[in-house]
Amino acid sequence: MNSTDIIYRATACGEQFRIFAVDSTKTVQTTRDLHDLSPLATVMIGRLISATAMMGIELKSPKSNVSINLNCDGPLHGAIVVYEHGGFIRAYAKNPSLFFDEVADNYLLAKHIGTGTLTIIRDIGTGTPFNGISEIVSGEIGEDIANYYLQSEQIPTAVSLGVLFDNNAKVRASGGYIIQQMPHADPKLADQIIDNINKTPHITDLMDMGYSIIDILDKFVLKDLDWNVTKEQSIEFRCNCSKDRFEKALITLGYAELNEMKEGISPVCSYCNQEYKFDTADMEHLLSLFES
């Protein structure tokens, strides 16, 4: 197993297919620990982290980022994951502690996501983000990401995502891959890859057996095909919050609302649970900005 989490970008069969793959185990474990996620929330957030990371490896500008916002009517409510250029991920679940007395219910992700939408926001650093929205078609997230690519970008896509954890909430494996068929691809090669995917055991089972992501692609998903890695990027959980960012956000509330908080407040970052204290002096300073 890698000492750090890594995303890979690759091509196959003379660039007829584009491949993304990721080992996100440590990043998902960090997220689970920060938010004390339930098993269901861990699976949801883990799959979304893997998907967002694979989308993010295409970013070029240091100021760019991509995010996935899952909104759903099921009791999980959804989650938000953000990938910043350079491999930095932050995430939170909207109902992090959801747990059911019936053990089996804690593994039925689609049932507790229900219906809703996936919103993918790409900011390539120009200040004008691109938003794409697609309906949730299964609630398993992998199929929903594949549907997004087909509906929003007209790219036939196969997606596999997984999270495996033990009874002590330790994430044993988390990762995934995305295979995209380019317009000029040979249909026979596409059929071969589909056949390979159908014969491939679940990705996190293979990871738990000791296979690396590269092994899984080479020995299973892209078996007997020519392919090569074109880029790799380490990833980790890192939030970009700060007291200065919270201060700027508070100023947007306006004088009247800030004045109601003049005794002090302690906002908490949704992504990393860091608390920032604004005492009476801090609030007086913010209020004074409206007097100048």
C-alpha positions as a printed Julia matrix, in Angstrom:
292×3 Matrix{Float64}:
   0.0    0.0     0.0
   1.25   3.5    -0.79
   2.56   5.58    2.12
   0.55   8.5     0.69
  -2.69   8.71   -1.26
  -2.17   9.17   -5.0
  -4.27  10.04   -8.06
  -3.2    8.75  -11.47
  -4.07   9.91  -14.96
  -3.37   7.54  -17.83
  -4.22   6.75  -21.44
  -4.77   3.43  -23.18
  -4.67   2.1   -26.73
  -3.05   5.13  -28.33
  -5.14   7.66  -26.35
  -8.42   6.05  -27.39
  -9.28   5.82  -23.69
  -8.65   8.18  -20.78
  -8.15   6.7   -17.34
  -8.18   8.19  -13.85
  -7.55   6.18  -10.69
  -6.99   6.93   -7.02
  -6.06   5.43   -3.68
  -7.8    7.72   -1.17
  -7.58   5.52    1.93
  -5.71   7.86    4.26
  -7.65  10.94    3.16
 -10.96   9.2     3.84
  -9.73   7.98    7.23
  -8.74  11.54    8.18
 -12.16  12.82    7.13
 -13.93  10.05    9.04
 -11.95  10.85   12.19
 -12.44  14.63   11.95
 -16.21  14.35   11.65
 -16.74  11.09   13.57
 -18.67   9.76   10.59
 -21.09   6.87   10.8
 -20.5    3.86    8.49
 -23.04   5.15    5.94
 -21.6    8.66    5.94
 -18.09   7.23    5.61
 -19.02   5.26    2.5
 -20.77   8.28    0.97
 -18.0   10.76    1.69
 -15.28   8.28    0.72
 -16.76   7.62   -2.71
 -17.25  11.34   -3.29
 -13.66  12.09   -2.24
 -12.34   9.55   -4.75
 -14.53  10.93   -7.54
 -13.65  14.55   -6.81
  -9.93  13.78   -6.65
 -10.01  12.05  -10.04
 -11.78  15.06  -11.55
  -9.26  17.37   -9.89
  -6.09  15.94  -11.41
  -6.93  17.77  -14.66
  -6.69  21.2   -12.97
  -3.77  23.36  -14.11
  -4.02  26.79  -12.45
  -2.78  27.15   -8.84
  -6.06  28.95   -8.08
  -8.3   26.26   -9.57
 -10.58  23.81   -7.79
 -13.39  21.38   -8.42
 -16.21  20.42   -6.08
 -19.06  17.93   -5.93
 -22.21  18.86   -4.03
 -24.55  15.93   -3.46
 -28.07  17.05   -2.49
 -30.56  14.3    -1.77
 -33.95  13.75   -0.12
 -32.85  10.64    1.78
 -31.84  10.83    5.45
 -28.14  11.22    4.55
 -29.03  14.61    2.98
 -25.77  14.63    0.99
 -22.24  15.98    1.23
 -19.79  18.48   -0.24
 -16.23  17.67   -1.31
 -13.74  20.23   -2.63
 -10.44  19.48   -4.38
  -7.92  22.32   -4.56
  -5.1   22.39   -7.12
  -2.09  20.64   -5.63
  -3.97  17.67   -4.2
  -5.7   19.25   -1.19
  -9.14  17.94   -0.25
 -11.73  19.04    2.27
 -15.17  17.56    2.82
 -18.15  17.29    5.1
 -21.31  15.19    5.32
 -24.65  16.89    5.91
 -25.83  14.19    8.34
 -22.55  12.73    9.62
 -23.96  10.62   12.45
 -26.79   8.79   10.66
 -27.03   5.3    12.13
 -29.7    2.61   12.17
 -30.38  -0.06   14.77
 -30.87  -2.59   11.97
 -27.26  -3.45   11.06
 -27.99  -4.14    7.39
 -29.43  -0.64    6.95
 -26.04   0.88    7.69
 -24.66  -0.52    4.43
 -27.51   0.44    2.05
 -26.14   3.67    0.61
 -28.57   4.1    -2.28
 -31.6    3.59   -0.02
 -30.54   6.41    2.29
 -29.46   8.8    -0.46
 -32.74   8.54   -2.32
 -33.28  11.01   -5.16
 -31.66  14.38   -5.78
 -28.87  16.0    -7.77
 -25.13  16.08   -8.22
 -23.67  19.53   -8.84
 -20.12  19.64  -10.16
 -18.46  23.05  -10.01
 -15.16  23.62  -11.8
 -13.25  26.84  -11.23
 -10.2   26.84  -13.52
  -8.87  29.99  -11.89
 -10.56  32.58  -14.1
 -13.16  33.56  -11.53
 -16.02  32.22  -13.66
 -16.86  28.7   -12.42
 -18.53  26.13  -14.68
 -21.52  24.4   -13.09
 -22.9   21.07  -14.24
 -25.96  19.42  -12.7
 -27.31  15.91  -13.18
 -29.98  13.81  -11.51
 -29.1   11.01   -9.12
 -29.88   7.81  -11.02
 -28.92   5.12   -8.51
 -27.56   6.65   -5.31
 -24.45   4.46   -5.47
 -22.44   7.54   -6.58
 -20.31   5.69   -9.16
 -23.26   5.27  -11.52
 -24.31   8.83  -10.78
 -20.88  10.19  -11.75
 -20.98   8.12  -14.96
 -24.41   9.56  -15.73
 -23.09  13.09  -15.14
 -20.33  12.6   -17.72
 -22.76  11.14  -20.25
 -25.44  13.81  -19.8
 -23.26  16.89  -19.28
 -20.19  16.1   -21.37
 -21.44  13.33  -23.7
 -18.55  11.04  -22.71
 -19.26   7.3   -22.28
 -17.75   6.58  -18.86
 -17.29   3.62  -16.54
 -16.84   4.43  -12.84
 -15.92   2.17   -9.93
 -15.77   3.56   -6.4
 -15.43   1.8    -3.08
 -14.81   2.16    0.65
 -14.01  -0.78    2.93
 -13.75  -0.43    6.71
 -13.59  -2.72    9.72
 -15.72  -2.94   12.85
 -13.52  -0.37   14.61
 -14.2    2.33   11.98
 -10.72   1.97   10.48
 -10.8    2.51    6.72
  -9.08  -0.53    5.28
  -9.27   0.68    1.68
 -10.8    3.49   -0.36
 -10.32   4.2    -4.02
 -11.7    4.08   -7.51
 -11.17   4.43  -11.23
 -12.8    6.2   -14.15
 -12.48   4.94  -17.74
 -13.6    7.27  -20.53
 -14.08   6.33  -24.17
 -12.88   8.97  -26.62
 -14.91   9.65  -29.8
 -12.37   7.92  -32.06
 -12.1    4.77  -29.94
 -12.41   1.32  -31.53
 -15.72  -0.22  -30.33
 -14.05  -3.64  -30.1
 -11.52  -2.26  -27.63
 -14.35  -0.68  -25.66
 -16.05  -4.08  -25.49
 -12.82  -5.64  -24.27
 -12.5   -3.11  -21.46
 -16.15  -3.62  -20.49
 -15.53  -7.36  -20.37
 -12.45  -6.82  -18.21
 -14.4   -4.58  -15.83
 -17.17  -7.17  -15.52
 -14.57  -9.77  -14.53
 -12.81  -7.5   -12.04
 -13.53  -8.04   -8.32
 -14.57  -5.01   -6.31
 -11.74  -2.48   -6.2
 -11.5   -2.19   -2.41
 -11.48  -5.98   -2.0
  -8.46  -6.08   -4.31
  -6.81  -3.19   -2.44
  -7.4   -5.0     0.85
  -5.69  -8.07   -0.64
  -2.57  -5.98   -1.27
  -3.05  -4.92   -4.89
  -2.03  -1.35   -5.65
  -4.17   0.82   -7.91
  -1.62   0.34  -10.69
  -1.79  -3.45  -10.19
  -5.58  -3.37  -10.43
  -5.49  -1.45  -13.7
  -2.75  -3.58  -15.19
  -3.87  -7.04  -14.1
  -7.63  -6.59  -14.29
  -9.25  -3.47  -15.78
  -6.77  -2.92  -18.64
  -5.54  -6.5   -18.92
  -3.84  -7.28  -22.27
  -4.04  -3.63  -23.36
  -1.28  -1.06  -23.93
  -1.54   1.81  -21.46
   0.69   4.23  -19.64
   0.51   6.68  -16.73
   0.85  10.3   -17.84
   0.56  12.06  -14.46
   0.38  11.3   -10.77
  -0.44  13.55   -7.84
  -0.38  12.93   -4.1
  -3.49  14.0    -2.18
  -4.29  14.79    1.44
  -6.98  16.35    3.6
  -6.22  20.03    4.1
  -8.68  22.8     4.88
  -8.06  26.39    3.74
 -10.05  28.02    6.52
  -8.6   30.82    8.67
  -9.77  33.52   11.06
  -9.2   36.06    8.31
 -11.57  34.18    5.98
 -14.24  34.06    8.69
 -13.75  37.77    9.33
 -14.36  38.58    5.68
 -17.48  36.41    5.7
 -18.8   38.1     8.83
 -18.39  41.55    7.28
 -20.78  40.54    4.49
 -23.55  40.12    7.08
 -23.78  43.89    7.52
 -23.73  46.18   10.53
 -27.15  45.33   12.0
 -26.57  41.58   12.14
 -23.0   41.97   13.4
 -24.21  44.3    16.13
 -26.42  41.51   17.46
 -23.24  39.44   17.91
 -21.19  42.19   19.59
 -20.67  40.14   22.78
 -18.66  37.65   20.73
 -19.14  34.47   18.7
 -17.25  31.25   18.01
 -17.96  30.02   14.46
 -16.82  26.52   13.49
 -15.55  25.47   10.06
 -17.87  22.87    8.51
 -14.98  21.17    6.73
 -12.47  20.66    9.55
 -14.32  21.58   12.77
 -11.78  24.28   13.64
 -13.3   26.86   15.99
 -12.45  30.56   15.69
 -13.16  32.86   18.62
 -14.26  36.44   18.0
 -14.38  38.21   21.37
 -15.9   41.6    22.17
 -12.82  43.45   20.95
 -12.86  41.54   17.65
 -16.53  42.37   17.09
 -15.97  46.04   17.95
 -13.22  46.12   15.33
 -15.54  44.64   12.68
 -18.31  47.11   13.57
 -15.86  50.0    13.35
 -15.2   49.16    9.72
 -18.73  50.33    8.89
 -18.07  53.72   10.49
 -15.1   54.66    8.33
